[in-house]
Coordinates of C-alpha atoms and ligand atoms in Angstrom, one line a residue:
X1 CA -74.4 -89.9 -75.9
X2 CA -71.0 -88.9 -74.1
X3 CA -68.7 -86.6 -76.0
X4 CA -65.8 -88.4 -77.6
X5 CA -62.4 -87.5 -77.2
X6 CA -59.3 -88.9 -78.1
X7 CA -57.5 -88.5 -74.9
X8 CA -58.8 -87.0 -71.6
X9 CA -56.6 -85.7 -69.0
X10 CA -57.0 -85.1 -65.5
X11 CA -54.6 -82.4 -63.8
X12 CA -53.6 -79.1 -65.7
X13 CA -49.4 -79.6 -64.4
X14 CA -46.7 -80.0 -66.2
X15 CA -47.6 -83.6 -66.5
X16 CA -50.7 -82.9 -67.9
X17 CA -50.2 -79.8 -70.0
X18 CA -47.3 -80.9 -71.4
X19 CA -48.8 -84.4 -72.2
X20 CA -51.7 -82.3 -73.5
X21 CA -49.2 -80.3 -76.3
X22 CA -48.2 -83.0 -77.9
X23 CA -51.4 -85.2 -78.0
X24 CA -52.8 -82.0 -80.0
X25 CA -50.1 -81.4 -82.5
X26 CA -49.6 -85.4 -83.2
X27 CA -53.4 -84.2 -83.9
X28 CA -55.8 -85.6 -81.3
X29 CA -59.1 -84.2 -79.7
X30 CA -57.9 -83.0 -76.6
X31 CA -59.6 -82.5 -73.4
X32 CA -58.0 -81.5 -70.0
X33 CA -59.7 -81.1 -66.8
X34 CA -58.1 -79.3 -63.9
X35 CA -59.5 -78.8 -60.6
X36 CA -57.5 -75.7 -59.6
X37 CA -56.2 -73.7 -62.5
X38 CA -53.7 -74.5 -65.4
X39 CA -49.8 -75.2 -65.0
X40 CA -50.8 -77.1 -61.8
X41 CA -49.4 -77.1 -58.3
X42 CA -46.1 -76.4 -59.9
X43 CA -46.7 -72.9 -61.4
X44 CA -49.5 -71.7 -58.9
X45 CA -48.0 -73.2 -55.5
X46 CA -44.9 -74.8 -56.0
X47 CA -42.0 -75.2 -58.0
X48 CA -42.5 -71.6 -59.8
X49 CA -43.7 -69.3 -56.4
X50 CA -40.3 -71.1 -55.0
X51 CA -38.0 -69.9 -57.4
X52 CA -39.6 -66.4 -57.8
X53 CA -39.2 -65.9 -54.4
X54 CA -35.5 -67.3 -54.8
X55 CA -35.2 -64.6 -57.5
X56 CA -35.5 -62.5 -54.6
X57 CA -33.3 -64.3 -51.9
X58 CA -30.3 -64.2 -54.8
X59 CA -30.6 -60.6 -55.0
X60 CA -30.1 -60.1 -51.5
X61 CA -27.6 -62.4 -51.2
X62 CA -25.4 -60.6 -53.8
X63 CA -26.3 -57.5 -52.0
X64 CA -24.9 -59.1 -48.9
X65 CA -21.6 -59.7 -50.2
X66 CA -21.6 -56.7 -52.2
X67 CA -18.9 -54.6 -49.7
X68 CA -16.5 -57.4 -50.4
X69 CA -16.8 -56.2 -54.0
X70 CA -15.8 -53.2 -53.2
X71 CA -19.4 -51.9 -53.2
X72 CA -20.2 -49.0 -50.0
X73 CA -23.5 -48.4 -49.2
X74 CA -23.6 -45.8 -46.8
X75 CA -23.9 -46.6 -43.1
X76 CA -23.9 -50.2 -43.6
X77 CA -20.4 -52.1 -43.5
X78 CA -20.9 -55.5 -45.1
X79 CA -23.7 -58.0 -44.7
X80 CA -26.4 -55.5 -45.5
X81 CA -29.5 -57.4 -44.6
X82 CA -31.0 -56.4 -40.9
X83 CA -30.0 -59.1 -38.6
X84 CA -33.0 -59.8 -35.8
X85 CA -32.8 -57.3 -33.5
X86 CA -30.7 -55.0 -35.3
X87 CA -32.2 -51.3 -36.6
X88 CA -33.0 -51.5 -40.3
X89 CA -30.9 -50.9 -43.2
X90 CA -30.9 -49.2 -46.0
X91 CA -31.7 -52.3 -48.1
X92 CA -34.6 -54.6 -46.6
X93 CA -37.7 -57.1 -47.9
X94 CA -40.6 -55.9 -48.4
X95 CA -42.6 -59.2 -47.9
X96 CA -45.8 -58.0 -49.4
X97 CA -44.2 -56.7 -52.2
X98 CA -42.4 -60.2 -52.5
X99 CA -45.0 -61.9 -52.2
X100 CA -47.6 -59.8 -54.2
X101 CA -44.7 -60.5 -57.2
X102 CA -44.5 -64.1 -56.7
X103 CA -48.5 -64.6 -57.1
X104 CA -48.9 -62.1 -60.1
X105 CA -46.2 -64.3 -61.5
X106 CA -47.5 -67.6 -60.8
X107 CA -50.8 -66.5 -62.5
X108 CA -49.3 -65.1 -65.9
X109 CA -47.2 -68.2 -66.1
X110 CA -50.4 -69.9 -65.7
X111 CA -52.4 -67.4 -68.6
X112 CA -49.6 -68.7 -70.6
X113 CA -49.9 -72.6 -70.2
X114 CA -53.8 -71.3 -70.8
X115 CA -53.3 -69.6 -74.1
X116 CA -50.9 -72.1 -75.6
X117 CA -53.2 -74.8 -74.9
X118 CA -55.8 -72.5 -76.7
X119 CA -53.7 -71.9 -79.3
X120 CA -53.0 -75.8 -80.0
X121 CA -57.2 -76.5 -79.4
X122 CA -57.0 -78.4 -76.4
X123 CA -60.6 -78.1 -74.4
X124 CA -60.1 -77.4 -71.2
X125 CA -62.8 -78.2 -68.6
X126 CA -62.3 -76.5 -65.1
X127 CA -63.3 -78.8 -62.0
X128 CA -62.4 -82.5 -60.2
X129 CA -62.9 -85.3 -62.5
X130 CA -62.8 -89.0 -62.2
X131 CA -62.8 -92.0 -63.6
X132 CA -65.9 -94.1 -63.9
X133 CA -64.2 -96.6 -66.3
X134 CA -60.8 -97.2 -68.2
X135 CA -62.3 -94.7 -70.5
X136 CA -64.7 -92.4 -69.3
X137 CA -64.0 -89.5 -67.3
X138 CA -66.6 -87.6 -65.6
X139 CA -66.2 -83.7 -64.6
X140 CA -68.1 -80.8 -64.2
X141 CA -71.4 -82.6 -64.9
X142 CA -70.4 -84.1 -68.1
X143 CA -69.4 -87.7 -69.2
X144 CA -66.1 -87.5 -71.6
X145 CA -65.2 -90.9 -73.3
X146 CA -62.0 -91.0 -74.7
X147 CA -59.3 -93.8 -76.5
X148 CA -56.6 -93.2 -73.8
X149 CA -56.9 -91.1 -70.2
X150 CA -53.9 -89.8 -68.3
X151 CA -53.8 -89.4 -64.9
X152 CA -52.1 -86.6 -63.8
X153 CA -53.2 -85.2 -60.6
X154 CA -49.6 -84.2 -58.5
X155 CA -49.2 -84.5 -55.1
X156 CA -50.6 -82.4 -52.2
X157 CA -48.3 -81.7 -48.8
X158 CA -47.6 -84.9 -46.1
X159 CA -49.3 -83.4 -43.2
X160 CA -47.6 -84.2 -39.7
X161 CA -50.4 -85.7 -37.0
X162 CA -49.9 -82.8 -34.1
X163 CA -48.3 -80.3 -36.5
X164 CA -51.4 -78.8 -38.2
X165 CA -51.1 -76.0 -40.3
X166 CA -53.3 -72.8 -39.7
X167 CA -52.2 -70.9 -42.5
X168 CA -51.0 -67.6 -40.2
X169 CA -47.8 -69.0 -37.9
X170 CA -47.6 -72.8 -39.0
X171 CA -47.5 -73.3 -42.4
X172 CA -46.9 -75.4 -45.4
X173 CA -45.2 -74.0 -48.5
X174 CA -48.5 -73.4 -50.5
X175 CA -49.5 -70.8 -47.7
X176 CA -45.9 -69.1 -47.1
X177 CA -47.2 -65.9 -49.9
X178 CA -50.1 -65.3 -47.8
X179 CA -47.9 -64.4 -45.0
X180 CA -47.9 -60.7 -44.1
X181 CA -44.5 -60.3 -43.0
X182 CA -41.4 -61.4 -43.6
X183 CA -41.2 -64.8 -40.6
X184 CA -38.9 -62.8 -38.2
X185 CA -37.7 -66.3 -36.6
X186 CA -38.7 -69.1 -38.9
X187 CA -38.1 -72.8 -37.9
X188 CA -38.0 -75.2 -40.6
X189 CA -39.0 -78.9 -40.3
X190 CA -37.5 -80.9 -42.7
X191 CA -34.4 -80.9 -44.7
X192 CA -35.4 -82.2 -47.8
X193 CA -35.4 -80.4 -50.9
X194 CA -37.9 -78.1 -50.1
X195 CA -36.8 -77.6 -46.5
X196 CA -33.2 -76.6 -47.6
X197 CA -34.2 -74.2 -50.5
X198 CA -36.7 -72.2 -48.0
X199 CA -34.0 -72.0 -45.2
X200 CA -31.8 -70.9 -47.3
X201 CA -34.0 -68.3 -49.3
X202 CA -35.2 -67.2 -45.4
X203 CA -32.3 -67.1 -44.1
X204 CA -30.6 -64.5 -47.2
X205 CA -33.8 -62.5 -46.9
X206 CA -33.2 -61.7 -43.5
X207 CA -35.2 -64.4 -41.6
X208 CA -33.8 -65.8 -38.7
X209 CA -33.5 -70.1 -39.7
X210 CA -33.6 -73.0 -37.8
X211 CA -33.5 -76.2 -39.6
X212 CA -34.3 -79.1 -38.0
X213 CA -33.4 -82.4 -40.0
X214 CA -34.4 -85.8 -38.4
X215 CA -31.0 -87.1 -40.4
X216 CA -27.5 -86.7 -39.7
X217 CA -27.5 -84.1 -42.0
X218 CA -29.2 -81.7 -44.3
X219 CA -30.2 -82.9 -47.9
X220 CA -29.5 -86.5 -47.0
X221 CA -30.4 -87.9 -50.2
X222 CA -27.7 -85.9 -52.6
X223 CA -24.2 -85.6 -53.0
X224 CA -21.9 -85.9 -49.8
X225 CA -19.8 -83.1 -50.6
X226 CA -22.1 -81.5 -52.1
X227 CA -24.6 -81.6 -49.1
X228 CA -21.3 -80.7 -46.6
X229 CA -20.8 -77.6 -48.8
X230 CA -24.2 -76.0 -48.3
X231 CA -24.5 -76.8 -44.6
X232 CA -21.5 -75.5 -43.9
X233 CA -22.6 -72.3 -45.6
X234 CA -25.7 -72.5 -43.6
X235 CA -24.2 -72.8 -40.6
X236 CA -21.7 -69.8 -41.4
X237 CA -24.4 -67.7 -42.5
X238 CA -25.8 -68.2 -39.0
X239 CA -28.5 -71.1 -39.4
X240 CA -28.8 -73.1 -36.7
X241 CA -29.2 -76.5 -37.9
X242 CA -30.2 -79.3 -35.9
X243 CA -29.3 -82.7 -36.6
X244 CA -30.9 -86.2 -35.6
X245 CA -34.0 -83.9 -34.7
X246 CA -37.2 -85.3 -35.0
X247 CA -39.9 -82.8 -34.7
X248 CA -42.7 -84.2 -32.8
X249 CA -45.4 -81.3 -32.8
X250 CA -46.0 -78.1 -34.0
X251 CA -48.1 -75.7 -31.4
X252 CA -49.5 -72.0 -31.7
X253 CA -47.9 -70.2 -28.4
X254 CA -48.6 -66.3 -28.2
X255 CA -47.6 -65.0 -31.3
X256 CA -44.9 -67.5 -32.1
X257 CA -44.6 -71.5 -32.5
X258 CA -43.0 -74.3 -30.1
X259 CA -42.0 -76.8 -32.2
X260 CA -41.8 -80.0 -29.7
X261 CA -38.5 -82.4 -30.9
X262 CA -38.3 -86.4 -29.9
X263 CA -36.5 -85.9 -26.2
X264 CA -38.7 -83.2 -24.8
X265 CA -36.4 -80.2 -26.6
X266 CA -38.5 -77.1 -27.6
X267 CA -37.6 -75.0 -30.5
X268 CA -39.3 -71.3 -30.7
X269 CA -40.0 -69.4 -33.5
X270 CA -42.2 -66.5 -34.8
X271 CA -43.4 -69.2 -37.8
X272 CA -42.9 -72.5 -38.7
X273 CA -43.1 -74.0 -41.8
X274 CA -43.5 -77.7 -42.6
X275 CA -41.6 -79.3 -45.3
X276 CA -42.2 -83.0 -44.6
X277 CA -43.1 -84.6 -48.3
X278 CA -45.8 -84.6 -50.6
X279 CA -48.8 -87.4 -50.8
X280 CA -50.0 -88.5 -53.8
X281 CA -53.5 -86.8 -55.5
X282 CA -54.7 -90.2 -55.8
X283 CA -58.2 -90.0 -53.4
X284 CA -61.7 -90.2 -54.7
X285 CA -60.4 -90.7 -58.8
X286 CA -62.8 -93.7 -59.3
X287 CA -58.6 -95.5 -60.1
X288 CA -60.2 -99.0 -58.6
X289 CA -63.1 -98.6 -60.8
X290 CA -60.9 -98.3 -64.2
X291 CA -58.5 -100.8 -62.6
X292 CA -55.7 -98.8 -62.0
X293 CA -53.6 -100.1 -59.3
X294 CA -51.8 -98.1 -56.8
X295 CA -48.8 -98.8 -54.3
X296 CA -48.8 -98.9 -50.5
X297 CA -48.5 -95.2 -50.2
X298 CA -51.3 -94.5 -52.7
X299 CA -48.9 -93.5 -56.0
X300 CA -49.9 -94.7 -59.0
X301 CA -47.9 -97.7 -60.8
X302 CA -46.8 -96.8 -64.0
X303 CA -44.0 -98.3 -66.4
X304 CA -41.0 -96.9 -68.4
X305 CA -43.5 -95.9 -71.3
X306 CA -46.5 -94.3 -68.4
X307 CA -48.8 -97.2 -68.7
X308 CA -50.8 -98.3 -65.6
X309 CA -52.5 -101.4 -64.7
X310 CA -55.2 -100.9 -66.5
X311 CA -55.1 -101.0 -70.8
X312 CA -55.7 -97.5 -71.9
X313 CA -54.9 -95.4 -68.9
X314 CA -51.6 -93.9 -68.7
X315 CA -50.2 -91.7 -65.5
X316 CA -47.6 -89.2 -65.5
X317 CA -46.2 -86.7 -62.3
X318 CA -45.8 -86.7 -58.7
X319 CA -48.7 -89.0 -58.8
X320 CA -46.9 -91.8 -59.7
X321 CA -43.8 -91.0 -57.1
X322 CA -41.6 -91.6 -60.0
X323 CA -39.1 -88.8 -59.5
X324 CA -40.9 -85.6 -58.0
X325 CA -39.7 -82.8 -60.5
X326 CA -41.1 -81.4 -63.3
X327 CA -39.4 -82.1 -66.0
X328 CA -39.6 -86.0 -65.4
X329 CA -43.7 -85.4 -64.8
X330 CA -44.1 -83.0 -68.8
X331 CA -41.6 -86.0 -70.0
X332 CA -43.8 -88.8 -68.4
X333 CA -46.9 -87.3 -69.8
X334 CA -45.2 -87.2 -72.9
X335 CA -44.0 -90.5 -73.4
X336 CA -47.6 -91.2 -72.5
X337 CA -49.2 -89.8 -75.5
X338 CA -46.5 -90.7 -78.0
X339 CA -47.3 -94.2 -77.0
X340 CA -51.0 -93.7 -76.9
X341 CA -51.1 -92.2 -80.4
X342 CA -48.9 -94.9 -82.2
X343 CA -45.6 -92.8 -82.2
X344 CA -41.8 -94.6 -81.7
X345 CA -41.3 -93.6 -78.1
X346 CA -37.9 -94.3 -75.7
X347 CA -38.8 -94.6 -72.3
X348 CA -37.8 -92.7 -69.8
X349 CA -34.5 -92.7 -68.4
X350 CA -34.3 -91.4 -64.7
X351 CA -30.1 -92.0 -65.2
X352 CA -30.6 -88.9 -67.5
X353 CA -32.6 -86.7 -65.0
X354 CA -30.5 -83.6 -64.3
X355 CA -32.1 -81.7 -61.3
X356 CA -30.8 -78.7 -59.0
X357 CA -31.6 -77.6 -55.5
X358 CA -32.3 -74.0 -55.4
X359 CA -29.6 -73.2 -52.5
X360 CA -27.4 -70.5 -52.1
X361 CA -25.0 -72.1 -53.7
X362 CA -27.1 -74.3 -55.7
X363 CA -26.1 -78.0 -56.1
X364 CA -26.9 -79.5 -59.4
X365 CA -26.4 -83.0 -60.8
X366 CA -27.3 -85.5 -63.8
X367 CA -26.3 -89.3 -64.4
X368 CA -24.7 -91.6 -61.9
X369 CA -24.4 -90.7 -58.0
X370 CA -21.4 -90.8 -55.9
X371 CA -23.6 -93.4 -53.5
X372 CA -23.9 -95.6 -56.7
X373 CA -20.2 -95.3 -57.1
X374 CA -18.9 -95.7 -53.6
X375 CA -21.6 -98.7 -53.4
X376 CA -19.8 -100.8 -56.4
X377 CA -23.4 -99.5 -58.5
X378 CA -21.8 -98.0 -60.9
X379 CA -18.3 -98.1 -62.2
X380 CA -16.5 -95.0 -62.9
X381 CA -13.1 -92.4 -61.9
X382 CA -13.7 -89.1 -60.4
X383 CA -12.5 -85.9 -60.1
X384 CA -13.8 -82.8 -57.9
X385 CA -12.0 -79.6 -58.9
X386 CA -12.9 -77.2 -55.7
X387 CA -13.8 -73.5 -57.7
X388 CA -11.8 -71.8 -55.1
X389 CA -9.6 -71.3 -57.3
X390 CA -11.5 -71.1 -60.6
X391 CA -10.4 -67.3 -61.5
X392 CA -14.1 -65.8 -62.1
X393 CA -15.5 -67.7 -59.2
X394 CA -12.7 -65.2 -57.3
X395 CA -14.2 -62.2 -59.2
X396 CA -17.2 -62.7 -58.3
X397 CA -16.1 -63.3 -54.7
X398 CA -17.4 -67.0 -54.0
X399 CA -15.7 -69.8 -52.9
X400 CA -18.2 -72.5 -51.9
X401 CA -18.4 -74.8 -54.6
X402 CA -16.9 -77.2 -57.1
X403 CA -17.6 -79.4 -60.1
X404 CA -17.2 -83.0 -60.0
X405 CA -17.2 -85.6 -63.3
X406 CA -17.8 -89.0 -63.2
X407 CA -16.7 -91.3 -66.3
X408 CA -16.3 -94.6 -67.0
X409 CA -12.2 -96.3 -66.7
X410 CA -10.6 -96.8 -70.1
X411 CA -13.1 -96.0 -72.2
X412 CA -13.5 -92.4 -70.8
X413 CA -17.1 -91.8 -71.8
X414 CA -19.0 -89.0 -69.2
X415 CA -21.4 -90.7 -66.9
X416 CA -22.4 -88.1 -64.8
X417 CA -21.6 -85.1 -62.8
X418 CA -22.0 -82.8 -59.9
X419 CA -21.7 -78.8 -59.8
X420 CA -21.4 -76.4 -56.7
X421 CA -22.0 -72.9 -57.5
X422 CA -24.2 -69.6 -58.0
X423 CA -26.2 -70.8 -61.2
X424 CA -25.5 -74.5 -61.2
X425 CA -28.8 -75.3 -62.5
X426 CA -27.2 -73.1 -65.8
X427 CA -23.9 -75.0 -65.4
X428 CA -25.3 -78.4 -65.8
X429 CA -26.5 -78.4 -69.0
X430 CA -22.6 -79.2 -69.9
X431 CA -22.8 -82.4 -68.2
X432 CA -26.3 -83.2 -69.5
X433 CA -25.4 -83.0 -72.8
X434 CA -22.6 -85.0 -72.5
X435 CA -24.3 -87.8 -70.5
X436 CA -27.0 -88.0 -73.0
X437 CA -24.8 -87.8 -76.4
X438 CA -21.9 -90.2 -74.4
X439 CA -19.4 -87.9 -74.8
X440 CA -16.1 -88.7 -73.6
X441 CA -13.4 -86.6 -71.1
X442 CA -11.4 -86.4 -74.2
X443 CA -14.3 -84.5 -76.5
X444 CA -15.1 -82.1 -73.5
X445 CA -11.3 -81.9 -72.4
X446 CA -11.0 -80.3 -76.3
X447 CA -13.9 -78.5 -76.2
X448 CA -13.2 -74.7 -75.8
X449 CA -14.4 -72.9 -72.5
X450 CA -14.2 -69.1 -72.3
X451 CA -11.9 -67.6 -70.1
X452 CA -12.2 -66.7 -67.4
X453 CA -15.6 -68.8 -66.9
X454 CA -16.8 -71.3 -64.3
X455 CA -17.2 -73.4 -67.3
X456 CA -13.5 -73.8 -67.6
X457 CA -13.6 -75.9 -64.6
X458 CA -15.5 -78.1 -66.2
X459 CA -13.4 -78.3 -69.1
X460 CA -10.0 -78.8 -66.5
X461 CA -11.6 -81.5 -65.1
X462 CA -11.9 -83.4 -67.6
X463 CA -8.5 -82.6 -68.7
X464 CA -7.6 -84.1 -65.4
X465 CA -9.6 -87.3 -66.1
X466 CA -8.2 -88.4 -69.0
X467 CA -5.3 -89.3 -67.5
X468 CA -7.7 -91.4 -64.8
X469 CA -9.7 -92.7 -67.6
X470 CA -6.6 -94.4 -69.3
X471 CA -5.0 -95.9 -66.2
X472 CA -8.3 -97.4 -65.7
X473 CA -7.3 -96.0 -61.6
Ligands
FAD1 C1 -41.8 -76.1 -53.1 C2 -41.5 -76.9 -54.4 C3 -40.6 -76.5 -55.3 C4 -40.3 -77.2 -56.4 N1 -39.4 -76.8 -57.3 C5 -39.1 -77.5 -58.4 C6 -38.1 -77.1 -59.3 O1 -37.4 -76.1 -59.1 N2 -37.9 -77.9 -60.4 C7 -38.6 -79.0 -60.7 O2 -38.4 -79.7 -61.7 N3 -39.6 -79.4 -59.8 C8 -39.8 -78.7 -58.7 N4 -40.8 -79.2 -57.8 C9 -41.6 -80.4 -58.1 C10 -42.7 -80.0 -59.1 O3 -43.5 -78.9 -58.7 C11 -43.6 -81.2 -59.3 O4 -42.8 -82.3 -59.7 C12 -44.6 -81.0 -60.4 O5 -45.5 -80.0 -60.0 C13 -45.3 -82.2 -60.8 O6 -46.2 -82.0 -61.8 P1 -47.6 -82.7 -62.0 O7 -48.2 -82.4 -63.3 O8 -47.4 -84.2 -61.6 O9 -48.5 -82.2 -60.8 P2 -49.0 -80.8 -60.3 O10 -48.1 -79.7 -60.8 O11 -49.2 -81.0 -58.9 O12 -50.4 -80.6 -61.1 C14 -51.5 -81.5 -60.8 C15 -52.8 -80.7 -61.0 O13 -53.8 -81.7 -61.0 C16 -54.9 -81.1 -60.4 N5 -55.9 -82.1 -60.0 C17 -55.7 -82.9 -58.9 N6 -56.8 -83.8 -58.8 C18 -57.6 -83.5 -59.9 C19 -58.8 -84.0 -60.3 N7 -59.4 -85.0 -59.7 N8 -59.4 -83.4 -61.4 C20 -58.8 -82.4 -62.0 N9 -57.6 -81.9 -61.6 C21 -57.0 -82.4 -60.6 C22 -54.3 -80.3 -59.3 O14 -55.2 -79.3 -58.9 C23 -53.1 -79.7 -59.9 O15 -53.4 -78.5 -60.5 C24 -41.1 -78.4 -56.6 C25 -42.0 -78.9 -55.7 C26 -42.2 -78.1 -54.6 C27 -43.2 -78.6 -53.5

């Protein structure tokens, strides 16, 4: 006879584990299977190496700007990171020290999704499962039966036909901490998300960057402004971006790369790192045999409350292409479970989603776009306050940024939001809260910020949209 469990869940990510929590303490039998260790792509290769590594990049970048502070470090007068070429400095990266950091983090941040899982009794089975039915899983040479299965397998990188990675000069993001050095000239292809956090991280550590975007611009999915503030930053910090680029190949030459660009153009590097999407983990999961139907790029179709096609099987993550982060994937995976056991759930609602792009200055947001404004979408006044002249943002000697508020005419009520700055991701939370609890311009407007603070701008602006709100303009 197979084991029984109450839920079975394939892929240890935040999807998964998360899923996996509250399934145990709502008090199910628990199983997860992972194929490649626990906390998924997202703590081993992903979302947690990138920010460790960004830890790194912020450090240096405050270091950079730290003569304007008033700070002297002997010999070097301000940006203190080598430029190419230039003789080193007295403050530098060392990239296997970095990198050694990021993957000893990566792994306790994975012991620790481990022992909590422990703690809670969830069995953990390591290997590739599959589904051989709605409700049977099979993995590591057993056969696991179980009331409800989520899926929850992530995403693996696009792969560019002609631009193959070999893991040493051309590379995808899961390979970068394997790199010896620090890329001395490192082109970027793509200018997504992931392409424009890396640049920038590269660039602050001392890389030479060239980004190459097939759009018109860099992050062409987000905020206008907010996008125009961190190119222009890029560009300033001596990145060259290049626009309307498509990048055609990827080659090996000497001990450097030739990326080829639609036109014939040739762009050298020492490295070259691709950043050109994720496809879904979808392959070889027996989904047809449970009757679980995917979408013409292979992600899995779910609803509001993670159910798929097929009765009993629910998915959660980048599998189902949803919203690629990972708080939407541990929030999926939860709704899942609350469902599958019988609790009240809401579903999820992506016009809640606050996300940040790790860029130096970061850009984060929550609710309603400007797009969905400017498009009719959504209707609502705005105001962007620029933090130039936000008193700590002079202090601590930046001036690329701002915070922008979107709220709907007369009755006021905060719809969403956009902030520019060192620590957005931080900064959001504001905005967040107010989106979700429907606060109005006039509750935040009274709300006390601390002086000086970059808070306070968020706090003016909403002073400044009152008057918006009740003209209706
Ligand atoms: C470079 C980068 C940076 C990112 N930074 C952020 C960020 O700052 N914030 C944020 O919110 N999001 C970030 N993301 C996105 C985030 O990493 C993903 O949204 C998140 O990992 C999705 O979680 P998941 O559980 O769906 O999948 P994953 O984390 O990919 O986990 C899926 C797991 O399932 C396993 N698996 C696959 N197939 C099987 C099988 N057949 N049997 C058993 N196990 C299997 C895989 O091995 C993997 O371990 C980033 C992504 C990238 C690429």
């Amino acid at each position: 006879m197979s084991p029984r469990a109450d839920v079975v869940i394939l892929g240890g990510g935040p999807g998964g584990y998360e899923a996996a929590l509250v399934a145990a303490q709502l008090g199910a039998q628990v199983t997860v299977v992972e194929a490649d260790g626990l906390g998924g792509a997202c703590v081993l290769t992903d979302c947690v190496p990138s920010k460790t590594l960004i830890a790194t990049s912020e450090t240096m970048g405050i270091l950079a700007g730290s003569a304007g502070l008033g700070i002297r470090i002997d010999g070097h007068d301000g940006w203190v990171r080598p430029r190419p070429g230039a003789p080193a400095g007295p403050v530098g990266v060392d990239a296997a020290r970095l990198n050694a950091r990021v993957k000893a983090l990566a792994l306790a941040q994975s012991a620790d999704v481990a022992a909590r899982l422990a703690a809670e009794g969830v069995e953990v089975i390591a290997g590739r499962g599959r589904l051989t039915g709605a409700h049977t899983v099979v993995a590591a040479d057993r056969e696991i039966t179980a009331g409800a299965v989520l899926v929850a397998t992530g995403g693996v990188p696009r792969q560019l036909t002609g631009a193959e990675p070999d893991g040493e000069r051309i590379v995808n993001w899961r390979q970068l901490y394997d790199l010896a050095e620090l890329p001395e000239e490192l082109v970027v292809v793509g200018s997504g998300v992931t392409g424009a956090e890396f640049a920038s991280a590269y660039q602050t550590l001392g890389s030479q960057v060239t980004l190459i975007s097939s759009r018109d611009r860099v992050l062409p999915r987000e905020d206008l402004d907010a996008a125009m503030v961190v190119e222009d930053v890029f560009r300033r910090r001596g990145m060259t971006v290049l626009s309307r680029s498509r990048a055609d190949g990827v080659k090996r030459e000497g001990n450097g790369v030739a990326v080829t660009l639609a036109g014939g153009r040739t762009v050298r590097g020492s490295h070259c790192l691709l950043t050109v999407g994720v496809v879904p983990a979808t392959q070889h999961l027996g989904l047809e045999d449970a009757g679980v139907a995917v979408d013409e790029r292979g992600f899995v179709t779910v609803d509001k409350v993670s159910r798929t096609s097929a009765p009993g099987v629910y998915a959660a993550g980048d599998c189902t292409g949803v919203m690629m982060l990972a708080s939407v994937a541990a929030m999926q995976g939860r709704i899942a479970m609350w469902h599958a056991v019988g609790e009240a759930v809401q579903p999820l609602r992506l016009s809640h989603v606050a996300a940040t792009i790790f860029t130096e200055p970061e850009i984060a947001t929550v609710g309603v776009s400007q797009a969905a404004v400017d498009s009719g979408q959504a209707e609502a006044v705005t105001v962007k306050l620029p933090l130039a002249t936000n008193a700590r943002a002079k202090m601590q000697g930046f001036r690329d940024g701002f915070v922008k508020l979107f709220a709907r005419p007369r009755s006021g009520t905060v719809i969403g939001g956009v902030v520019v700055a060192p620590r957005a991701s931080e900064l959001i939370l504001a905005i967040s809260l107010a989106v979700e609890q429907m606060l109005t311009v006039d509750q935040i407007a009274h709300t006390f910020a601390v002086y000086p603070s970059l808070s306070g701008s968020l706090t003016e602006a909403a002073r400044q949209l009152m008057r918006t709100a009740d003209d209706g303009t």
